[in-house]
Amino acid sequence: MLIEKQLNQDLENRENEFITKSFSIIAIVISISAMLQGLGIIGDNILNGVQALIVLIIYLRISSFKKFNILYLTAIFFSFVIALINLAPYMFSASMMLMIMAILDQNYDIDYRRILLVYVKSCAIVFSVIVIAYYAFNFNNHDVTMWRIDKIIYRKSIGFDQPNVAMMEFLGITFGIFGLITDKKRKLSLILLAIITGIIYTQTVSRTSTILIILSIFLLFILGKKADNFMPKFLSKIVSLTPIFLMGISLYILLHPYSDTLNTILSGRLALYQEYYQTYGVHLLGRDNLENAMFDSGYLQSLLSKGILFASQLMLILTWMGWRLKSMSWKSAILLLAYFSLGFTETALQHFELFFPIVIILGNDIGKYKNEKTFFKKGFRKELKSLICTTNAQQHARNAVI
């Protein structure tokens, strides 16, 4: 019996190691392909296809020795159907999200920190090479001069297709770093990250990503060690519902008169969204003529460009990211809110360089909760067994005296 238990444990350890290595491969593929997409040189369909193929192969391999929830299998099937109906390969991103979450939900003893470390290192190396090439050789210069509110500003692309893209790629790196920060170096790490963020902002002048990074740093700094503690369950559910709330606000903006002042602050986005809506309307399936249109809202882009079917699916997936957790840490909630909020002013909801580190950190919460629960049960059983033994011993002693 003991030998069989040991063999099962060894098998489980090998499976967890295989899954950890598989996710490390996914981390490298996503980090490199995301940075290359950010350059705007290689076609998105090619890079998205590579990502989807790698994730699918790993999912099928792991499913050969792990049973997955029927709910996930059904959702993945319908996600493939939606992509096929629309004849849109890029819509397989929703299937990738589901497959990654399906694997994490069934395997909570993998090395999350190792996966995040691989992701951050890969992203940081490629990001640094691009930035150095930009300043040393004027590589992929897409600097822009634009009017913002009441003045003309000059924004550097630092090697990427657009200044906002550069800052968004850096945001993905910071998400991974937040997941790696330890108690001993927490304050120092956050301060250094704030300084680096400030330096990059002076070049790109990208507001939304910078605000979200600084706000996340501030909240994590204030929370300190408590950032890794679990928050009340009702608050985690509210955080999880944020995509539905933001989609509701987006629809309100689309269908109601807007403020000229707010439209100016948002660089004319509100007027542009209403023009798209009045020209093309909202449809069940996607619209090819809006796929490459200029959108700065992931919520409205998913609805107007990709259709009601895909937008509804995406909102459910984003909501499920947090809803599926029994307990969510304060850190995870902060990062989820940052991710969802970015989608309100950027087409960022399907960017895997943002999704991946967050879903890994959420997976760590799942593992932490289950391990704590298992530890509590074992501890309770041990104490109960000890109490029973003590009681029996006392009873035997009393019987001996009698």
CSV table of C-alpha atoms in Angstrom, one decimal:
chain,number,residue,atom,x,y,z
A,1,MET,CA,0.0,0.0,0.0
A,2,LEU,CA,2.8,2.4,0.9
A,3,ILE,CA,4.7,1.5,-2.3
A,4,GLU,CA,1.6,2.1,-4.4
A,5,LYS,CA,1.1,5.5,-2.7
A,6,GLN,CA,4.7,6.4,-3.4
A,7,LEU,CA,4.4,5.4,-7.1
A,8,ASN,CA,1.3,7.5,-7.5
A,9,GLN,CA,3.0,10.5,-5.9
A,10,ASP,CA,6.0,10.1,-8.2
A,11,LEU,CA,3.7,9.9,-11.2
A,12,GLU,CA,1.9,13.1,-10.0
A,13,ASN,CA,5.2,14.9,-9.5
A,14,ARG,CA,6.3,14.0,-13.1
A,15,GLU,CA,3.0,15.2,-14.5
A,16,ASN,CA,3.3,18.5,-12.6
A,17,GLU,CA,6.8,18.9,-13.9
A,18,PHE,CA,5.7,18.3,-17.4
A,19,ILE,CA,2.9,20.8,-17.1
A,20,THR,CA,5.3,23.4,-15.6
A,21,LYS,CA,7.7,23.0,-18.5
A,22,SER,CA,4.8,23.1,-21.0
A,23,PHE,CA,3.6,26.4,-19.5
A,24,SER,CA,7.1,27.7,-19.6
A,25,ILE,CA,7.1,27.0,-23.3
A,26,ILE,CA,3.8,28.8,-23.7
A,27,ALA,CA,5.3,31.7,-21.7
A,28,ILE,CA,8.3,32.0,-24.1
A,29,VAL,CA,6.1,31.7,-27.2
A,30,ILE,CA,3.6,34.4,-26.0
A,31,SER,CA,6.3,36.8,-24.9
A,32,ILE,CA,8.2,36.6,-28.2
A,33,SER,CA,5.2,36.6,-30.4
A,34,ALA,CA,3.6,39.5,-28.5
A,35,MET,CA,6.7,41.6,-28.8
A,36,LEU,CA,6.9,40.9,-32.6
A,37,GLN,CA,3.3,41.8,-32.9
A,38,GLY,CA,4.1,45.1,-31.2
A,39,LEU,CA,6.7,45.8,-33.9
A,40,GLY,CA,3.9,45.8,-36.5
A,41,ILE,CA,6.3,44.1,-39.0
A,42,ILE,CA,5.0,40.5,-39.0
A,43,GLY,CA,1.4,39.7,-39.7
A,44,ASP,CA,-0.8,39.1,-36.7
A,45,ASN,CA,-2.5,36.0,-38.2
A,46,ILE,CA,0.9,34.2,-38.5
A,47,LEU,CA,1.8,34.9,-34.9
A,48,ASN,CA,-1.6,34.2,-33.5
A,49,GLY,CA,-1.6,30.9,-35.4
A,50,VAL,CA,1.7,29.9,-33.8
A,51,GLN,CA,0.4,30.7,-30.4
A,52,ALA,CA,-2.9,28.8,-31.0
A,53,LEU,CA,-1.1,25.8,-32.3
A,54,ILE,CA,1.3,25.5,-29.4
A,55,VAL,CA,-1.5,25.9,-26.8
A,56,LEU,CA,-3.7,23.4,-28.6
A,57,ILE,CA,-0.9,20.8,-28.8
A,58,ILE,CA,-0.1,21.2,-25.1
A,59,TYR,CA,-3.8,21.1,-24.2
A,60,LEU,CA,-4.3,17.8,-26.1
A,61,ARG,CA,-1.2,16.3,-24.6
A,62,ILE,CA,-2.2,17.1,-21.0
A,63,SER,CA,-5.7,16.0,-21.7
A,64,SER,CA,-4.3,12.5,-22.4
A,65,PHE,CA,-3.5,12.0,-18.7
A,66,LYS,CA,-5.8,14.6,-17.1
A,67,LYS,CA,-9.6,14.7,-17.1
A,68,PHE,CA,-11.0,18.1,-17.8
A,69,ASN,CA,-14.3,19.6,-16.7
A,70,ILE,CA,-17.2,19.0,-19.1
A,71,LEU,CA,-18.1,22.7,-18.7
A,72,TYR,CA,-14.7,23.7,-20.2
A,73,LEU,CA,-14.9,21.2,-23.0
A,74,THR,CA,-18.4,22.5,-24.0
A,75,ALA,CA,-17.2,26.1,-23.8
A,76,ILE,CA,-14.1,25.4,-26.0
A,77,PHE,CA,-16.3,23.6,-28.5
A,78,PHE,CA,-18.7,26.5,-28.9
A,79,SER,CA,-15.7,28.9,-29.0
A,80,PHE,CA,-14.3,27.0,-32.0
A,81,VAL,CA,-17.8,27.0,-33.6
A,82,ILE,CA,-18.0,30.8,-33.2
A,83,ALA,CA,-14.6,31.3,-34.9
A,84,LEU,CA,-15.5,28.9,-37.7
A,85,ILE,CA,-18.9,30.6,-38.4
A,86,ASN,CA,-17.1,34.0,-38.6
A,87,LEU,CA,-14.3,32.5,-40.7
A,88,ALA,CA,-12.0,34.4,-38.4
A,89,PRO,CA,-8.8,32.6,-37.2
A,90,TYR,CA,-8.1,35.5,-34.7
A,91,MET,CA,-11.2,34.5,-32.8
A,92,PHE,CA,-9.5,31.3,-31.7
A,93,SER,CA,-7.9,33.6,-29.0
A,94,ALA,CA,-11.0,32.9,-26.9
A,95,SER,CA,-10.5,29.1,-27.2
A,96,MET,CA,-6.8,29.6,-26.1
A,97,MET,CA,-8.0,31.5,-23.0
A,98,LEU,CA,-10.3,28.7,-22.1
A,99,MET,CA,-7.7,25.9,-22.7
A,100,ILE,CA,-5.2,27.7,-20.5
A,101,MET,CA,-7.7,28.1,-17.6
A,102,ALA,CA,-8.9,24.5,-18.0
A,103,ILE,CA,-5.3,23.2,-17.5
A,104,LEU,CA,-4.7,25.5,-14.5
A,105,ASP,CA,-7.9,24.6,-12.8
A,106,GLN,CA,-7.1,20.9,-12.8
A,107,ASN,CA,-3.4,21.2,-11.9
A,108,TYR,CA,-2.7,23.4,-8.9
A,109,ASP,CA,0.6,21.9,-7.8
A,110,ILE,CA,2.7,23.3,-10.7
A,111,ASP,CA,5.5,25.8,-10.2
A,112,TYR,CA,3.7,29.1,-10.9
A,113,ARG,CA,6.7,31.2,-9.8
A,114,ARG,CA,9.0,29.4,-12.3
A,115,ILE,CA,6.6,30.0,-15.1
A,116,LEU,CA,6.3,33.7,-14.3
A,117,LEU,CA,10.0,34.0,-14.1
A,118,VAL,CA,10.5,32.5,-17.5
A,119,TYR,CA,7.8,34.8,-18.9
A,120,VAL,CA,9.3,38.0,-17.3
A,121,LYS,CA,12.8,37.1,-18.4
A,122,SER,CA,11.7,36.4,-22.0
A,123,CYS,CA,9.7,39.6,-22.3
A,124,ALA,CA,12.3,41.8,-20.6
A,125,ILE,CA,15.1,40.5,-22.9
A,126,VAL,CA,13.1,41.0,-26.2
A,127,PHE,CA,11.8,44.4,-24.9
A,128,SER,CA,15.3,45.6,-24.1
A,129,VAL,CA,16.7,44.5,-27.4
A,130,ILE,CA,14.0,46.4,-29.3
A,131,VAL,CA,14.4,49.6,-27.2
A,132,ILE,CA,18.3,49.5,-27.5
A,133,ALA,CA,18.0,49.0,-31.3
A,134,TYR,CA,15.6,52.0,-31.5
A,135,TYR,CA,18.0,54.4,-29.7
A,136,ALA,CA,21.2,52.9,-31.3
A,137,PHE,CA,20.0,52.4,-34.9
A,138,ASN,CA,16.7,54.3,-35.1
A,139,PHE,CA,15.1,50.9,-35.5
A,140,ASN,CA,11.4,50.8,-36.4
A,141,ASN,CA,10.8,54.5,-35.7
A,142,HIS,CA,7.1,55.3,-35.4
A,143,ASP,CA,7.3,58.5,-33.4
A,144,VAL,CA,4.3,60.7,-33.7
A,145,THR,CA,3.4,64.3,-33.1
A,146,MET,CA,-0.2,64.9,-32.0
A,147,TRP,CA,-2.6,67.3,-30.5
A,148,ARG,CA,-3.7,66.4,-27.0
A,149,ILE,CA,-6.3,68.5,-25.1
A,150,ASP,CA,-4.7,71.9,-25.5
A,151,LYS,CA,-1.2,71.4,-26.9
A,152,ILE,CA,1.0,69.5,-29.4
A,153,ILE,CA,3.0,66.6,-27.9
A,154,TYR,CA,5.8,64.5,-29.3
A,155,ARG,CA,5.7,60.8,-28.5
A,156,LYS,CA,8.4,58.2,-29.1
A,157,SER,CA,7.5,54.7,-30.1
A,158,ILE,CA,10.9,53.3,-28.7
A,159,GLY,CA,10.9,50.7,-31.5
A,160,PHE,CA,7.3,49.6,-31.4
A,161,ASP,CA,4.5,50.2,-33.9
A,162,GLN,CA,3.0,52.9,-31.7
A,163,PRO,CA,3.8,54.6,-28.3
A,164,ASN,CA,0.8,53.0,-26.6
A,165,VAL,CA,1.8,49.6,-27.8
A,166,ALA,CA,5.2,50.1,-26.2
A,167,MET,CA,3.7,51.0,-22.9
A,168,MET,CA,1.3,48.1,-23.1
A,169,GLU,CA,4.1,45.6,-23.6
A,170,PHE,CA,5.8,47.0,-20.6
A,171,LEU,CA,2.6,46.7,-18.6
A,172,GLY,CA,2.6,43.0,-19.4
A,173,ILE,CA,6.1,42.7,-17.9
A,174,THR,CA,5.0,44.6,-14.8
A,175,PHE,CA,2.1,42.2,-14.3
A,176,GLY,CA,4.6,39.3,-14.2
A,177,ILE,CA,6.9,41.2,-11.9
A,178,PHE,CA,4.1,41.9,-9.5
A,179,GLY,CA,3.5,38.2,-9.2
A,180,LEU,CA,7.2,37.6,-8.5
A,181,ILE,CA,7.8,40.3,-5.8
A,182,THR,CA,8.6,38.8,-2.4
A,183,ASP,CA,8.1,40.2,1.0
A,184,LYS,CA,11.7,41.0,1.7
A,185,LYS,CA,12.2,43.1,-1.5
A,186,ARG,CA,8.7,44.3,-1.9
A,187,LYS,CA,9.1,48.0,-1.2
A,188,LEU,CA,12.4,48.3,-3.0
A,189,SER,CA,11.1,46.4,-6.1
A,190,LEU,CA,8.0,48.6,-6.3
A,191,ILE,CA,10.0,51.8,-6.0
A,192,LEU,CA,12.4,50.7,-8.8
A,193,LEU,CA,9.5,49.7,-11.0
A,194,ALA,CA,7.9,53.1,-10.4
A,195,ILE,CA,11.1,54.9,-11.5
A,196,ILE,CA,11.4,52.8,-14.6
A,197,THR,CA,7.8,53.4,-15.5
A,198,GLY,CA,8.3,57.1,-15.1
A,199,ILE,CA,11.3,57.0,-17.4
A,200,ILE,CA,9.4,55.1,-20.1
A,201,TYR,CA,6.4,57.5,-19.8
A,202,THR,CA,8.6,60.5,-20.5
A,203,GLN,CA,9.4,58.9,-23.9
A,204,THR,CA,6.0,57.4,-24.9
A,205,VAL,CA,3.7,59.8,-23.1
A,206,SER,CA,1.2,56.9,-22.9
A,207,ARG,CA,-1.3,57.8,-20.2
A,208,THR,CA,-3.6,54.8,-19.5
A,209,SER,CA,-1.0,52.1,-19.0
A,210,THR,CA,1.2,54.4,-16.9
A,211,ILE,CA,-1.6,55.4,-14.6
A,212,LEU,CA,-2.6,51.7,-14.1
A,213,ILE,CA,1.0,50.7,-13.3
A,214,ILE,CA,1.5,53.6,-10.9
A,215,LEU,CA,-1.9,53.0,-9.2
A,216,SER,CA,-1.1,49.2,-8.9
A,217,ILE,CA,2.3,50.0,-7.4
A,218,PHE,CA,0.7,52.4,-4.9
A,219,LEU,CA,-2.0,50.0,-3.8
A,220,LEU,CA,0.5,47.1,-3.4
A,221,PHE,CA,2.9,49.4,-1.5
A,222,ILE,CA,0.1,50.4,0.9
A,223,LEU,CA,-1.1,46.8,1.4
A,224,GLY,CA,2.4,45.4,2.0
A,225,LYS,CA,2.3,41.7,3.0
A,226,LYS,CA,-1.5,41.8,3.1
A,227,ALA,CA,-1.5,42.0,-0.7
A,228,ASP,CA,-1.0,38.2,-0.8
A,229,ASN,CA,-3.9,37.6,1.6
A,230,PHE,CA,-7.3,36.5,0.4
A,231,MET,CA,-10.0,39.2,0.1
A,232,PRO,CA,-13.6,38.7,1.2
A,233,LYS,CA,-15.5,36.5,-1.3
A,234,PHE,CA,-18.2,39.1,-2.1
A,235,LEU,CA,-15.5,41.6,-3.1
A,236,SER,CA,-13.9,39.1,-5.4
A,237,LYS,CA,-17.2,38.5,-7.1
A,238,ILE,CA,-17.7,42.2,-7.6
A,239,VAL,CA,-14.2,42.4,-9.2
A,240,SER,CA,-15.0,39.5,-11.5
A,241,LEU,CA,-18.1,41.2,-12.8
A,242,THR,CA,-16.2,44.3,-13.8
A,243,PRO,CA,-16.1,43.4,-17.6
A,244,ILE,CA,-19.9,43.2,-17.7
A,245,PHE,CA,-20.1,46.6,-15.9
A,246,LEU,CA,-17.6,48.2,-18.3
A,247,MET,CA,-19.4,46.8,-21.3
A,248,GLY,CA,-22.5,48.4,-20.0
A,249,ILE,CA,-20.8,51.8,-19.7
A,250,SER,CA,-19.4,51.3,-23.2
A,251,LEU,CA,-22.9,50.7,-24.6
A,252,TYR,CA,-24.3,53.7,-22.8
A,253,ILE,CA,-21.5,55.9,-24.3
A,254,LEU,CA,-22.3,54.4,-27.7
A,255,LEU,CA,-26.1,55.0,-27.6
A,256,HIS,CA,-26.3,58.4,-25.8
A,257,PRO,CA,-25.0,61.9,-26.5
A,258,TYR,CA,-21.5,62.5,-25.2
A,259,SER,CA,-19.8,65.4,-23.5
A,260,ASP,CA,-17.6,67.5,-25.7
A,261,THR,CA,-15.1,68.0,-22.9
A,262,LEU,CA,-14.9,64.3,-22.2
A,263,ASN,CA,-14.5,63.6,-25.9
A,264,THR,CA,-11.6,66.1,-26.0
A,265,ILE,CA,-9.9,64.5,-23.1
A,266,LEU,CA,-10.3,61.1,-24.8
A,267,SER,CA,-8.8,62.4,-28.0
A,268,GLY,CA,-12.0,62.3,-30.0
A,269,ARG,CA,-12.7,58.6,-29.3
A,270,LEU,CA,-16.4,59.1,-28.3
A,271,ALA,CA,-17.3,60.8,-31.6
A,272,LEU,CA,-15.4,58.1,-33.5
A,273,TYR,CA,-17.2,55.2,-31.8
A,274,GLN,CA,-20.6,56.7,-32.5
A,275,GLU,CA,-19.7,57.3,-36.1
A,276,TYR,CA,-18.8,53.6,-36.5
A,277,TYR,CA,-22.1,52.6,-34.8
A,278,GLN,CA,-24.2,54.9,-37.1
A,279,THR,CA,-22.3,53.7,-40.2
A,280,TYR,CA,-22.1,49.9,-39.6
A,281,GLY,CA,-24.4,49.1,-36.7
A,282,VAL,CA,-24.2,46.1,-34.4
A,283,HIS,CA,-24.5,42.5,-35.9
A,284,LEU,CA,-24.6,39.0,-34.6
A,285,LEU,CA,-21.4,38.1,-36.5
A,286,GLY,CA,-18.2,40.1,-37.1
A,287,ARG,CA,-17.7,42.8,-39.7
A,288,ASP,CA,-14.6,42.6,-41.9
A,289,ASN,CA,-14.7,46.3,-42.7
A,290,LEU,CA,-14.2,47.2,-39.1
A,291,GLU,CA,-11.5,44.7,-38.2
A,292,ASN,CA,-8.7,47.1,-39.0
A,293,ALA,CA,-10.6,50.3,-37.9
A,294,MET,CA,-9.0,52.5,-35.2
A,295,PHE,CA,-10.5,51.4,-31.9
A,296,ASP,CA,-9.3,52.4,-28.5
A,297,SER,CA,-11.9,50.3,-26.6
A,298,GLY,CA,-11.6,46.6,-26.3
A,299,TYR,CA,-15.2,46.3,-25.3
A,300,LEU,CA,-16.7,48.3,-28.2
A,301,GLN,CA,-14.2,46.7,-30.6
A,302,SER,CA,-15.3,43.2,-29.7
A,303,LEU,CA,-18.9,44.2,-30.2
A,304,LEU,CA,-18.8,46.3,-33.3
A,305,SER,CA,-16.0,44.5,-35.1
A,306,LYS,CA,-16.4,40.9,-34.0
A,307,GLY,CA,-20.2,40.8,-33.4
A,308,ILE,CA,-22.6,40.0,-30.6
A,309,LEU,CA,-21.7,36.3,-30.4
A,310,PHE,CA,-18.0,36.8,-29.9
A,311,ALA,CA,-18.4,39.8,-27.6
A,312,SER,CA,-20.8,37.9,-25.4
A,313,GLN,CA,-18.4,34.9,-25.3
A,314,LEU,CA,-15.5,37.2,-24.4
A,315,MET,CA,-17.3,38.9,-21.6
A,316,LEU,CA,-18.2,35.5,-20.1
A,317,ILE,CA,-14.6,34.3,-20.3
A,318,LEU,CA,-13.2,37.5,-18.7
A,319,THR,CA,-15.8,37.3,-15.9
A,320,TRP,CA,-15.0,33.6,-15.4
A,321,MET,CA,-11.3,34.4,-14.9
A,322,GLY,CA,-12.0,35.6,-11.4
A,323,TRP,CA,-15.4,34.1,-10.7
A,324,ARG,CA,-14.1,30.6,-10.8
A,325,LEU,CA,-11.8,31.2,-7.8
A,326,LYS,CA,-12.9,30.1,-4.3
A,327,SER,CA,-10.7,32.9,-2.9
A,328,MET,CA,-8.8,35.7,-4.6
A,329,SER,CA,-5.8,37.6,-3.2
A,330,TRP,CA,-5.8,41.4,-3.1
A,331,LYS,CA,-2.9,41.4,-5.5
A,332,SER,CA,-4.8,39.4,-8.1
A,333,ALA,CA,-7.9,41.7,-7.7
A,334,ILE,CA,-5.7,44.8,-8.4
A,335,LEU,CA,-4.2,43.2,-11.5
A,336,LEU,CA,-7.5,42.0,-12.8
A,337,LEU,CA,-9.0,45.5,-12.4
A,338,ALA,CA,-6.0,47.0,-14.2
A,339,TYR,CA,-6.4,44.6,-17.1
A,340,PHE,CA,-10.2,45.1,-17.4
A,341,SER,CA,-9.8,48.9,-17.1
A,342,LEU,CA,-7.1,49.0,-19.8
A,343,GLY,CA,-9.6,47.4,-22.1
A,344,PHE,CA,-11.9,50.4,-21.7
A,345,THR,CA,-9.4,52.7,-23.5
A,346,GLU,CA,-7.3,50.3,-25.4
A,347,THR,CA,-8.0,47.2,-27.5
A,348,ALA,CA,-6.2,45.1,-24.9
A,349,LEU,CA,-8.6,42.4,-23.9
A,350,GLN,CA,-7.2,39.7,-26.2
A,351,HIS,CA,-3.6,40.6,-25.7
A,352,PHE,CA,-2.0,37.4,-24.2
A,353,GLU,CA,1.0,39.3,-22.9
A,354,LEU,CA,-1.5,40.8,-20.4
A,355,PHE,CA,-3.8,37.8,-20.0
A,356,PHE,CA,-1.1,35.2,-19.4
A,357,PRO,CA,0.7,36.6,-16.3
A,358,ILE,CA,-2.6,37.4,-14.6
A,359,VAL,CA,-4.1,34.0,-15.3
A,360,ILE,CA,-0.9,32.4,-13.9
A,361,ILE,CA,-1.2,34.5,-10.7
A,362,LEU,CA,-4.9,33.6,-10.4
A,363,GLY,CA,-3.8,29.9,-10.8
A,364,ASN,CA,-1.4,30.4,-7.9
A,365,ASP,CA,-4.4,31.6,-5.8
A,366,ILE,CA,-6.3,28.5,-6.7
A,367,GLY,CA,-3.3,26.3,-5.7
A,368,LYS,CA,-2.7,28.3,-2.5
A,369,TYR,CA,-6.4,27.9,-1.5
A,370,LYS,CA,-6.6,24.2,-2.1
A,371,ASN,CA,-3.2,23.5,-0.4
A,372,GLU,CA,-4.3,25.5,2.7
A,373,LYS,CA,-7.6,23.7,2.7
A,374,THR,CA,-5.8,20.3,2.4
A,375,PHE,CA,-3.4,21.3,5.2
A,376,PHE,CA,-6.2,22.4,7.4
A,377,LYS,CA,-8.0,19.1,6.9
A,378,LYS,CA,-4.9,17.1,7.6
A,379,GLY,CA,-4.2,19.1,10.7
A,380,PHE,CA,-7.7,18.7,11.9
A,381,ARG,CA,-7.6,15.0,11.4
A,382,LYS,CA,-4.3,14.8,13.2
A,383,GLU,CA,-5.6,16.7,16.1
A,384,LEU,CA,-8.8,14.7,16.2
A,385,LYS,CA,-6.8,11.4,16.1
A,386,SER,CA,-4.5,12.7,18.9
A,387,LEU,CA,-7.5,13.7,21.0
A,388,ILE,CA,-9.1,10.3,20.5
A,389,CYS,CA,-5.9,8.5,21.5
A,390,THR,CA,-5.5,10.7,24.6
A,391,THR,CA,-9.1,10.1,25.6
A,392,ASN,CA,-8.7,6.3,25.1
A,393,ALA,CA,-5.5,6.4,27.2
A,394,GLN,CA,-7.2,8.3,30.0
A,395,GLN,CA,-10.2,5.8,29.9
A,396,HIS,CA,-7.8,2.8,30.1
A,397,ALA,CA,-6.0,4.5,33.0
A,398,ARG,CA,-9.3,5.0,34.9
A,399,ASN,CA,-10.3,1.4,34.2
A,400,ALA,CA,-7.0,0.2,35.5
A,401,VAL,CA,-7.5,2.1,38.7
A,402,ILE,CA,-11.0,0.8,39.2
